[in-house]
mmCIF file of C-alpha atoms and ligand atoms in Angstrom:
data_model
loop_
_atom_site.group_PDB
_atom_site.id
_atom_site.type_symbol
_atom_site.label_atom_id
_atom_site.label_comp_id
_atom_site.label_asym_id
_atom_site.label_seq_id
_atom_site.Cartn_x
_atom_site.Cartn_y
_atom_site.Cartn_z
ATOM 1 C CA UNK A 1 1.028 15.824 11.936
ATOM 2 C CA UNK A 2 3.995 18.244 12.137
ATOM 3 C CA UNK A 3 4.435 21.206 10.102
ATOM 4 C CA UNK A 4 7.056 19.329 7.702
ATOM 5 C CA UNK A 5 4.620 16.512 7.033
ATOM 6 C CA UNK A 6 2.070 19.089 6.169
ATOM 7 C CA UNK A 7 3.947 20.291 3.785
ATOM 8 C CA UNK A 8 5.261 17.017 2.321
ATOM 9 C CA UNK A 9 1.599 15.621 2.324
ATOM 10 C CA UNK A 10 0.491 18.761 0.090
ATOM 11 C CA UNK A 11 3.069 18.408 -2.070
ATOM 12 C CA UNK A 12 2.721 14.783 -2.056
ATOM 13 C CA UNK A 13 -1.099 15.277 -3.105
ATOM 14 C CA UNK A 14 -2.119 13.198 -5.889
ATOM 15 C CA UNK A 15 0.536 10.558 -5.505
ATOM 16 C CA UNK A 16 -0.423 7.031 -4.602
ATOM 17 C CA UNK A 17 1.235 3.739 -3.874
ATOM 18 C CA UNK A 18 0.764 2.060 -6.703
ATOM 19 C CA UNK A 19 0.951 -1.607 -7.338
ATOM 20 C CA UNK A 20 1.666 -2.271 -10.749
ATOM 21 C CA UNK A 21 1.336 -5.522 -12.554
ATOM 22 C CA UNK A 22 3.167 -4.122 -15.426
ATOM 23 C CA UNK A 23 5.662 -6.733 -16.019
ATOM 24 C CA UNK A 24 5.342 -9.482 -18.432
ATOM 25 C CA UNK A 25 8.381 -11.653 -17.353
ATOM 26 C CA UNK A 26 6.660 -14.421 -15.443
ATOM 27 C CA UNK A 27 7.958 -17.940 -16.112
ATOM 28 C CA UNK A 28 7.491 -19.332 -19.486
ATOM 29 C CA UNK A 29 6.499 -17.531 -22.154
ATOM 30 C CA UNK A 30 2.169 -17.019 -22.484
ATOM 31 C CA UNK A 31 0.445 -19.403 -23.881
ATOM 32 C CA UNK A 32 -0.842 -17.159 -26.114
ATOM 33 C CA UNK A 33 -3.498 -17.369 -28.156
ATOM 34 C CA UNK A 34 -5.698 -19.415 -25.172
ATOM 35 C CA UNK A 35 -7.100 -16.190 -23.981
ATOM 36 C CA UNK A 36 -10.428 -15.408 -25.335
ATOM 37 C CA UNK A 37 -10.676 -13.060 -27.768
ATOM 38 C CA UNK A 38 -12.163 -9.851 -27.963
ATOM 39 C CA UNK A 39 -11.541 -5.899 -28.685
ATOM 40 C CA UNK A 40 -9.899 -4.622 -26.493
ATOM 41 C CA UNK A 41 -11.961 -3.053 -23.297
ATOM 42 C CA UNK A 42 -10.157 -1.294 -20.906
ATOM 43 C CA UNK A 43 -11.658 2.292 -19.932
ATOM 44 C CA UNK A 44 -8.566 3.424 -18.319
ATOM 45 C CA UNK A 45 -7.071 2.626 -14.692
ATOM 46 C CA UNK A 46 -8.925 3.583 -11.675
ATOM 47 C CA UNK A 47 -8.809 6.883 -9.933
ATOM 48 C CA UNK A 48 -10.174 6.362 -6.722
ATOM 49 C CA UNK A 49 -11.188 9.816 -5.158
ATOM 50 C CA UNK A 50 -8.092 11.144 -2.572
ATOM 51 C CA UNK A 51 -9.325 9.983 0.744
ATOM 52 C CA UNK A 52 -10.541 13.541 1.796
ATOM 53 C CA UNK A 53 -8.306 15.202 4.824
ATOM 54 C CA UNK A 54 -9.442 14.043 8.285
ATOM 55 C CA UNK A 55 -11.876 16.871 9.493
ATOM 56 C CA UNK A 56 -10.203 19.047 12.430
ATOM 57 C CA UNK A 57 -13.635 19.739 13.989
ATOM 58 C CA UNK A 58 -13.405 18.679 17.929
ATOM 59 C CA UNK A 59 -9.429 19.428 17.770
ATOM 60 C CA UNK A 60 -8.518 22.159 20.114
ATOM 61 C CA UNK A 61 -11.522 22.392 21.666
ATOM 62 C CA UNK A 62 -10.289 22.269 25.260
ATOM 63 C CA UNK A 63 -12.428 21.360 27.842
ATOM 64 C CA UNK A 64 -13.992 24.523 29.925
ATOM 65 C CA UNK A 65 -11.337 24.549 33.033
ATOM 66 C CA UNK A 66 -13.933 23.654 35.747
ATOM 67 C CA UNK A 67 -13.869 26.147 38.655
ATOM 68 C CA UNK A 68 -13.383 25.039 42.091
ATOM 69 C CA UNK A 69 -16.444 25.398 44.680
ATOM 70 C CA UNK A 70 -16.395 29.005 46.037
ATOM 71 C CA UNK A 71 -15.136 28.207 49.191
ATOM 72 C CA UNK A 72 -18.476 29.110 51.711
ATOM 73 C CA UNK A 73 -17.817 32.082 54.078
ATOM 74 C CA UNK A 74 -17.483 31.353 57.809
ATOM 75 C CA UNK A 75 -19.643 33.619 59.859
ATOM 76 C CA UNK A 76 -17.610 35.290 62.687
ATOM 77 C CA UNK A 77 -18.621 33.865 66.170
ATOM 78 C CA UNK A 78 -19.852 36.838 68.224
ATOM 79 C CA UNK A 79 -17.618 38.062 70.907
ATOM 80 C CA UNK A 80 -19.183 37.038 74.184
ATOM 81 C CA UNK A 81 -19.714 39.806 77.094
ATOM 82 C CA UNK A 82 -18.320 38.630 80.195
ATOM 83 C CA UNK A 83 -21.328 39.311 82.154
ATOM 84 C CA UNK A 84 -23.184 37.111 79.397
ATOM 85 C CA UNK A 85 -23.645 32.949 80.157
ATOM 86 C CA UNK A 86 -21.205 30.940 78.369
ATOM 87 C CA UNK A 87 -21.354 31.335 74.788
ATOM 88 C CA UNK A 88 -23.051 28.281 72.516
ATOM 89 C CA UNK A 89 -20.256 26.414 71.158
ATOM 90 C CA UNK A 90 -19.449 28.442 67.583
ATOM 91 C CA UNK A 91 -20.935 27.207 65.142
ATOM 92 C CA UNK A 92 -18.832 24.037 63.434
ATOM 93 C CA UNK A 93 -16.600 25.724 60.690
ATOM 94 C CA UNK A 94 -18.418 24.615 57.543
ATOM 95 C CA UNK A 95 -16.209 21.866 55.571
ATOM 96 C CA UNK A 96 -14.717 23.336 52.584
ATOM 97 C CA UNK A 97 -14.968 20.471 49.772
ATOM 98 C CA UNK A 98 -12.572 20.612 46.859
ATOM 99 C CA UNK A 99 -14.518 19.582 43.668
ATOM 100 C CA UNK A 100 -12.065 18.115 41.799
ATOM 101 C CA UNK A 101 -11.948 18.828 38.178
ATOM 102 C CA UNK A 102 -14.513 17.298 35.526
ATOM 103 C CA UNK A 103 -12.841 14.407 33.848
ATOM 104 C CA UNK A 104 -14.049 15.056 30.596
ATOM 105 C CA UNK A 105 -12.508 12.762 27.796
ATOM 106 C CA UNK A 106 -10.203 14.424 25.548
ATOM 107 C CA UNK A 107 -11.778 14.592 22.195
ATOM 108 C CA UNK A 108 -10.677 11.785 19.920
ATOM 109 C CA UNK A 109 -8.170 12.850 17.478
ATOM 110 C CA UNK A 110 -8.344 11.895 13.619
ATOM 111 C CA UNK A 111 -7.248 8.675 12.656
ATOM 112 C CA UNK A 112 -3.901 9.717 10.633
ATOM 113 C CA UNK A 113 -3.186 6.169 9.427
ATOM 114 C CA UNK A 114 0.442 5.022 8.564
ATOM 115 C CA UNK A 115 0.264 5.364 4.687
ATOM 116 C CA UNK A 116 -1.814 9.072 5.024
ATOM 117 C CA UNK A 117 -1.170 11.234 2.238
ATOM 118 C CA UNK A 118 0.337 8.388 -0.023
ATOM 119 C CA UNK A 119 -0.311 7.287 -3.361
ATOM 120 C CA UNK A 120 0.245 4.019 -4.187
ATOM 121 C CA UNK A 121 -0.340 2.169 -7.729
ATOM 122 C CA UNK A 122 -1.114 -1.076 -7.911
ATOM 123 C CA UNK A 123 -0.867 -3.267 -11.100
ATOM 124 C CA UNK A 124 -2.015 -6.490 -10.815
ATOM 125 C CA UNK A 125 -0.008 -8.382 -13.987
ATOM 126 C CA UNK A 126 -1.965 -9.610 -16.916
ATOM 127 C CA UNK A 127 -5.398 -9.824 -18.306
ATOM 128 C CA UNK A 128 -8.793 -11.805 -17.573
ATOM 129 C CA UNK A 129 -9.028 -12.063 -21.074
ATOM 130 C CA UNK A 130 -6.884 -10.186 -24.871
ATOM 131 C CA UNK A 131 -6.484 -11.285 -28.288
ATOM 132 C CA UNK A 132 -3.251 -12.158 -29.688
ATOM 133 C CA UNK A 133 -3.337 -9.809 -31.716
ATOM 134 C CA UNK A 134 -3.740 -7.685 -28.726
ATOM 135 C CA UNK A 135 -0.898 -8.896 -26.799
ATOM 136 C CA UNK A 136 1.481 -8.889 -29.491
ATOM 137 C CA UNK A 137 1.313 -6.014 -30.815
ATOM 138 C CA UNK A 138 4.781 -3.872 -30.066
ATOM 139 C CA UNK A 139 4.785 -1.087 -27.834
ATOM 140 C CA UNK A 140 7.613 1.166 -26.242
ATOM 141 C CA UNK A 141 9.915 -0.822 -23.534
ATOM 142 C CA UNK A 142 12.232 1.531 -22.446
ATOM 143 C CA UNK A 143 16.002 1.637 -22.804
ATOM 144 C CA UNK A 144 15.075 1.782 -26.828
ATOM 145 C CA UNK A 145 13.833 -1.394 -26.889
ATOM 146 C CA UNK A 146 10.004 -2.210 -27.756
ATOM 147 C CA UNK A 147 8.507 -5.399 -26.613
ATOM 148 C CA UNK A 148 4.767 -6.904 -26.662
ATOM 149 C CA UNK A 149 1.938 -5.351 -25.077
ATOM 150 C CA UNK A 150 1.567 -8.136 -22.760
ATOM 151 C CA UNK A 151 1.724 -11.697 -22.207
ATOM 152 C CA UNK A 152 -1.061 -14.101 -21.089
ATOM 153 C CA UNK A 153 0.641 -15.202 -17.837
ATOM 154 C CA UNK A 154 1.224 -18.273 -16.415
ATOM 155 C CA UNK A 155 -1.159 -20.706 -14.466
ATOM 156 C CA UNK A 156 -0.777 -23.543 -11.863
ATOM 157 C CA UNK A 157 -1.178 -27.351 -13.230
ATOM 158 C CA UNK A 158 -4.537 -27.394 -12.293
ATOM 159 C CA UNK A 159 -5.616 -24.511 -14.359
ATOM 160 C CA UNK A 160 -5.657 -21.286 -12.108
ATOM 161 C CA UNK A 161 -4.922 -18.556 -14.564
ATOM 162 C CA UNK A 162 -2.176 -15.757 -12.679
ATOM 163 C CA UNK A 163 -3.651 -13.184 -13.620
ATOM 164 C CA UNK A 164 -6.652 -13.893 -11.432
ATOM 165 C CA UNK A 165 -4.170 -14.588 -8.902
ATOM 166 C CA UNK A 166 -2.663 -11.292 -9.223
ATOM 167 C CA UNK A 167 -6.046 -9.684 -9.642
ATOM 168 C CA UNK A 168 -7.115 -11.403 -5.954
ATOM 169 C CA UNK A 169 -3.736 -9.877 -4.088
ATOM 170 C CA UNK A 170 -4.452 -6.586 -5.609
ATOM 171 C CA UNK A 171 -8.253 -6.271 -4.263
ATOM 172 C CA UNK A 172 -6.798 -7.103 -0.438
ATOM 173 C CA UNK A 173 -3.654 -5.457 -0.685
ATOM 174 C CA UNK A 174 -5.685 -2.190 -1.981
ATOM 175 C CA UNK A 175 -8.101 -2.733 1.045
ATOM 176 C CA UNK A 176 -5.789 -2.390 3.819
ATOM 177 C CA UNK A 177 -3.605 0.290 2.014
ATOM 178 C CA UNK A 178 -6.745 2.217 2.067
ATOM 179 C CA UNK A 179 -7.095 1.151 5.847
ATOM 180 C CA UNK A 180 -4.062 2.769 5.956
ATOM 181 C CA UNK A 181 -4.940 6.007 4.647
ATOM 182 C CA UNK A 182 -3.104 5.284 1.255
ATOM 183 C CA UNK A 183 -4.581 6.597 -2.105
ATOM 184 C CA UNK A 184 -4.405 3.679 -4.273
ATOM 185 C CA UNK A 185 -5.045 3.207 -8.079
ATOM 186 C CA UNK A 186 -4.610 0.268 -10.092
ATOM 187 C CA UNK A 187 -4.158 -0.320 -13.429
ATOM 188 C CA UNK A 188 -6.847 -2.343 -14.469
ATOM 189 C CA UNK A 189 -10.242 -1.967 -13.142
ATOM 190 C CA UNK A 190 -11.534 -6.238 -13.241
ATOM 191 C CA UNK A 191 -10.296 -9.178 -14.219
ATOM 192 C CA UNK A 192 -12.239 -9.486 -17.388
ATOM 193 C CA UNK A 193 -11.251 -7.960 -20.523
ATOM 194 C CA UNK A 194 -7.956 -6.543 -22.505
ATOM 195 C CA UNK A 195 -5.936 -4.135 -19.608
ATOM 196 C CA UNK A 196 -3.283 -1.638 -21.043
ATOM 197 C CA UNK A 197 -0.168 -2.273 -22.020
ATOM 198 C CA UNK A 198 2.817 -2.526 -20.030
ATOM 199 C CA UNK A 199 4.214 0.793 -21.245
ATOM 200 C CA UNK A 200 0.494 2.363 -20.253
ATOM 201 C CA UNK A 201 0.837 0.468 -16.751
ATOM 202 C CA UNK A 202 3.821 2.233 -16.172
ATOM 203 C CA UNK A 203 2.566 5.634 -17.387
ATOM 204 C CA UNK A 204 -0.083 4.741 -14.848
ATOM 205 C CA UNK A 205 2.145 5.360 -12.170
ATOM 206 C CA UNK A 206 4.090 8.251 -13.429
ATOM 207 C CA UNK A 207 0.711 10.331 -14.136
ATOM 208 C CA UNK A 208 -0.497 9.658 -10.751
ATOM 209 C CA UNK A 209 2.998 10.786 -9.418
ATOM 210 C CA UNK A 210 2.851 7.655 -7.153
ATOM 211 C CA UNK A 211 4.639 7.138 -4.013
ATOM 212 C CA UNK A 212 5.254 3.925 -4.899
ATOM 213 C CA UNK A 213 4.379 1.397 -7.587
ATOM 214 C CA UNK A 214 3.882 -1.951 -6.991
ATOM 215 C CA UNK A 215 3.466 -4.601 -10.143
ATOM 216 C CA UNK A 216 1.998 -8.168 -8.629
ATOM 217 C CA UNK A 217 2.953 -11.055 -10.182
ATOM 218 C CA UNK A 218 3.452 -14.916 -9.696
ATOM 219 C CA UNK A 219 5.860 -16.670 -11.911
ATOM 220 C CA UNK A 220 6.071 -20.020 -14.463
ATOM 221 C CA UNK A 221 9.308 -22.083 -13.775
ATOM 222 C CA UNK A 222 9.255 -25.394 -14.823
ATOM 223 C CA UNK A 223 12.690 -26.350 -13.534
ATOM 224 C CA UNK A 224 12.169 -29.425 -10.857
ATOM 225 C CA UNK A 225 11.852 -28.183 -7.404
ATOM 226 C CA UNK A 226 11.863 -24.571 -8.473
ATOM 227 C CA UNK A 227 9.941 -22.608 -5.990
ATOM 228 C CA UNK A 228 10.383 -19.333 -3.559
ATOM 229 C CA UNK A 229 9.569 -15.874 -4.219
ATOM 230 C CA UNK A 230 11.420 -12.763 -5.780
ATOM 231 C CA UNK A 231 11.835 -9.188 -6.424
ATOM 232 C CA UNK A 232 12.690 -7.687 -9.883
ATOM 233 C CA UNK A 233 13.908 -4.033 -10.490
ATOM 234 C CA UNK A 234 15.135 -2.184 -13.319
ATOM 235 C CA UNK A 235 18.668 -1.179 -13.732
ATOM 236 C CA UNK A 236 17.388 1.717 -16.289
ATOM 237 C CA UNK A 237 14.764 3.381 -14.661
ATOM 238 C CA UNK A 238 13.563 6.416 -16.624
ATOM 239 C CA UNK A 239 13.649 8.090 -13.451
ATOM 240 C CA UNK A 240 17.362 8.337 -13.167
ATOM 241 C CA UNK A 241 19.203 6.949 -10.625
ATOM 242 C CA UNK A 242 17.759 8.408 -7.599
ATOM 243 C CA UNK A 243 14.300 6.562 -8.533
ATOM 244 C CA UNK A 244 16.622 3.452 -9.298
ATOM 245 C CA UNK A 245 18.185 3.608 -5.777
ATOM 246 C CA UNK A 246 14.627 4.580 -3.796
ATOM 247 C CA UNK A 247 13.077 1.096 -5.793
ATOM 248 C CA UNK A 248 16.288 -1.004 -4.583
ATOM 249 C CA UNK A 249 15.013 0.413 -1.016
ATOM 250 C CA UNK A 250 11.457 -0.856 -1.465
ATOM 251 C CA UNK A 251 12.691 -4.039 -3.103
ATOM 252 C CA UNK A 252 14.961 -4.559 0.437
ATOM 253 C CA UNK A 253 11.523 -3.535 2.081
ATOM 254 C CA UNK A 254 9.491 -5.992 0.023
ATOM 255 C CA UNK A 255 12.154 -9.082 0.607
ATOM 256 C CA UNK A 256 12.500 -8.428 4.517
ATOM 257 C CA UNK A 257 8.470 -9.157 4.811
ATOM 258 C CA UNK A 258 8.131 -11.510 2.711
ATOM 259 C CA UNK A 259 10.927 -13.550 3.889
ATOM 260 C CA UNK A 260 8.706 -14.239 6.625
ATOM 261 C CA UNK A 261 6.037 -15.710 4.828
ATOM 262 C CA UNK A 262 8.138 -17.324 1.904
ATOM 263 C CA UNK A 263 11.101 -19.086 0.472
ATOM 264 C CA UNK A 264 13.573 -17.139 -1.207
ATOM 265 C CA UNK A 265 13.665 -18.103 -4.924
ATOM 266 C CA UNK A 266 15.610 -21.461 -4.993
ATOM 267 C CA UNK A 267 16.070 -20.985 -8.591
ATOM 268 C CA UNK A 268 16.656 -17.074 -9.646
ATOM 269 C CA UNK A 269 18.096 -13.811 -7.564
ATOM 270 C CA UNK A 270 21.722 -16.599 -6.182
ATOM 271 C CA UNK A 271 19.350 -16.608 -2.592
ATOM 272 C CA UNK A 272 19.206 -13.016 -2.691
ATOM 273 C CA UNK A 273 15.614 -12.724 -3.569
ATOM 274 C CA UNK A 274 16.494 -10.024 -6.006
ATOM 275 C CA UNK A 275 16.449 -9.661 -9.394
ATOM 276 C CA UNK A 276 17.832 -6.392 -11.537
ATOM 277 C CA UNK A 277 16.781 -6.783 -14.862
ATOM 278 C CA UNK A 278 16.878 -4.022 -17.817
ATOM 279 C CA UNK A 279 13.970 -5.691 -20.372
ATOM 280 C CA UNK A 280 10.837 -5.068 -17.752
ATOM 281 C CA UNK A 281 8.734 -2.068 -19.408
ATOM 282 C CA UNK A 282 6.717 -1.370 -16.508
ATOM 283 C CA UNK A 283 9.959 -0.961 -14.091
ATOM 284 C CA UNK A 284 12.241 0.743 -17.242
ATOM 285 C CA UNK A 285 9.577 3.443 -17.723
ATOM 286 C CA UNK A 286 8.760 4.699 -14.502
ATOM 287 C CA UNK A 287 9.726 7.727 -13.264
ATOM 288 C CA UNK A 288 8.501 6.894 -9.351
ATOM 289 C CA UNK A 289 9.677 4.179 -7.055
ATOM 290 C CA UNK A 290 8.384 0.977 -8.246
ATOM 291 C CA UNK A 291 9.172 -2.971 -8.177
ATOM 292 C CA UNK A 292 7.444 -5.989 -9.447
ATOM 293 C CA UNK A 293 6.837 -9.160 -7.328
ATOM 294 C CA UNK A 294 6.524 -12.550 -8.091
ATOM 295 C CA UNK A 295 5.051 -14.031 -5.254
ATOM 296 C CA UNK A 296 5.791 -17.712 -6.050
ATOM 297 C CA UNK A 297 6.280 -20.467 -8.495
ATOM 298 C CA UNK A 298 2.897 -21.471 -9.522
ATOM 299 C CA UNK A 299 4.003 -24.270 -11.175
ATOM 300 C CA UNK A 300 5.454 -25.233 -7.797
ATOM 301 C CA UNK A 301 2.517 -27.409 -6.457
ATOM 302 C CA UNK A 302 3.588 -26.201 -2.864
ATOM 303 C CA UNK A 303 3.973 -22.914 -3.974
ATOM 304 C CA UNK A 304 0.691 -23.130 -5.846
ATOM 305 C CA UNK A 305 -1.377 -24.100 -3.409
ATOM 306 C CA UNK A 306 0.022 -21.171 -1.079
ATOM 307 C CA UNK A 307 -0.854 -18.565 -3.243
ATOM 308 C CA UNK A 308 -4.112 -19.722 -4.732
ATOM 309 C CA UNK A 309 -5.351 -19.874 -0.755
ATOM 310 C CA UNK A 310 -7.974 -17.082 0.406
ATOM 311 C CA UNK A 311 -6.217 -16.743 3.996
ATOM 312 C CA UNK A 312 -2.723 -16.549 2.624
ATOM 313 C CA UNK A 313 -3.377 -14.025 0.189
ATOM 314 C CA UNK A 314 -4.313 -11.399 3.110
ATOM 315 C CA UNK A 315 -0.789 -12.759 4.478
ATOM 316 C CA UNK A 316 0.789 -11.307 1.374
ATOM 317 C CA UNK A 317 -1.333 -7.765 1.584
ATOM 318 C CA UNK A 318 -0.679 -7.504 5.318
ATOM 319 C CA UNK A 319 3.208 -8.212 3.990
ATOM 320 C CA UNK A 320 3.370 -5.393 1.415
ATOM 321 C CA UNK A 321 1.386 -3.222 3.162
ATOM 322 C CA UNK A 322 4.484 -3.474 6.133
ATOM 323 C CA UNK A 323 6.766 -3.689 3.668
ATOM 324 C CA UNK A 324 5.084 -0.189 2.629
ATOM 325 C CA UNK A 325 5.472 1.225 5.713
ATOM 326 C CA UNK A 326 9.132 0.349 6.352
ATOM 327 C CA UNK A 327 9.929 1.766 3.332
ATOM 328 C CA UNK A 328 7.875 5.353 3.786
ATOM 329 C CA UNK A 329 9.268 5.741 7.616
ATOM 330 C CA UNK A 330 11.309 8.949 7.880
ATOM 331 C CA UNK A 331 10.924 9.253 4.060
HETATM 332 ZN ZN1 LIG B 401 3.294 -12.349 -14.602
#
């Protein structure tokens, strides 16, 4: 690690990559109401402990140069007196063997993985289960507006609510962030109970002075044939415009990865794959880098069936997590 990422990583400390699955504009609006009720339950987002700083025991520690043989003296033959019989043959010089050097392995060096010293948030959109009265009540959205607390999501035909589906993309895309080295925190700690509100998703994020925020989402078009993935962003960050610009950058970074996994949206973003939008509380109100996904069309049955699949959901994480890393090179 050089001197300058040093420093960036200390400064950095205490930011994560976080996923956030703040936004409530997936498809149609929630069936609201369906989810069970209950009081509200969520404890707060998780704070995973920083991945302590890769020990520097065994660095430096050079292996002991290994000195050559001494090199054997050669006894001098005795001069011979004339008068004396021929001398013995001298004795044979005595062969002078270099030892090479000890091939000691090089200690291993830390592991400094590609996402070291970031902090990423992750919000998986939605909520196992809230109360209507829950959901609906209104709560700060940014650009003066206010908006509900949060929707119920959308689900495929045959009943797979999204926000497990979120919830299942968040668990492997936080396990190979962490592979990674990445601090990650998301924004709901199960997939039971009442999360926080979009506006508290996004504060999520902005207290952890993320890296990068990442809301995960699938969306709820009915339209025939509607299918394909996209990427919203806000066009009124809180953050000002250089936060605006650095989440177009990870929403170019999210849509080259994913492009090789899924359709483009057929049906939003004019084949673009992006979305700007200005009504998204978890996007308006953060003051870090941060985009919301929505994987697919889950009322797509094609689309459905890709995302509700165990092996394609660690497509998606391994996705993200390069789209991650293309977006933090030379940043
Ligand atoms: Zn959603």
């Amino acid at each position: 690690m050089t001197s300058s990422r040093n420093a960036r990583a200390v400064r950095r400390v205490g930011l994560s990559l976080v996923v956030v699955g703040l936004l409530t504009g997936c498809g149609p609006e929630p069936q609201q109401g369906t989810s069970p009720q209950g009081a509200p339950t969520w404890e707060g987002y998780v704070n995973n402990t920083p991945i302590p700083t890769p020990g520097v025991g065994g660095l430096g520690t050079a292996s002991p140069a290994t000195s050559p043989s001494a090199i054997p003296m050669v006894a001098a033959t005795p001069r011979v007196a004339p008068t004396q019989p021929p001398a013995a043959p001298a004795a044979p010089t005595p062969r002078i063997t270099q030892v090479p050097p000890t091939t000691q392995a090089a200690p291993a060096a830390p592991r400094v993985g590609t996402l070291e010293g970031r902090t990423i948030v992750l919000d998986p959109g939605h909520n196992g289960g809230a109360s209507t009265a829950f959901n609906n009540k209104l709560v700060p959205a940014g650009n003066g507006r206010r908006k509900a607390c949060n929707t119920s999501g959308t689900a495929t035909s045959n009943g797979v609510p999204e926000h497990t589906i979120n919830w299942r993309l968040a668990q492997a895309l936080k396990a190979t962030l962490q592979d990674a080295g990445a601090r990650v925190v998301l924004t709901r700690t199960s997939d039971d109970g009442a999360g926080p509100c979009v506006n508290q998703r996004a504060a999520v994020g902005n207290d952890e002075r993320a890296d990068a925020a990442v809301s995960l989402h699938a969306d709820g078009s009915d339209a025939a044939g509607a299918r394909g993935f996209h990427v919203i962003r806000s066009t009124t960050m809180t953050g000002g415009a250089r936060v605006q610009a650095e989440s177009t950058a990870l929403a170019d970074a999210v849509v080259a990865q994913f492009d090789a996994i899924m359709p483009r949206s057929n049906y939003l973003g004019g084949g673009t794959a992006t979305t700007p939008r200005d009504d998204i509380a978890g996007l308006n109100l953060s003051r870090v880098p941060a985009v919301m996904l929505e994987a697919g069309n889950l009322r797509n049955a094609t689309d459905a069936a890709k995302l509700t699949d165990p092996a394609f959901v660690q497509t998606q994480a391994a996705a993200i997590r390069r789209a991650l890393e293309a977006y933090f090179a030379g940043r």
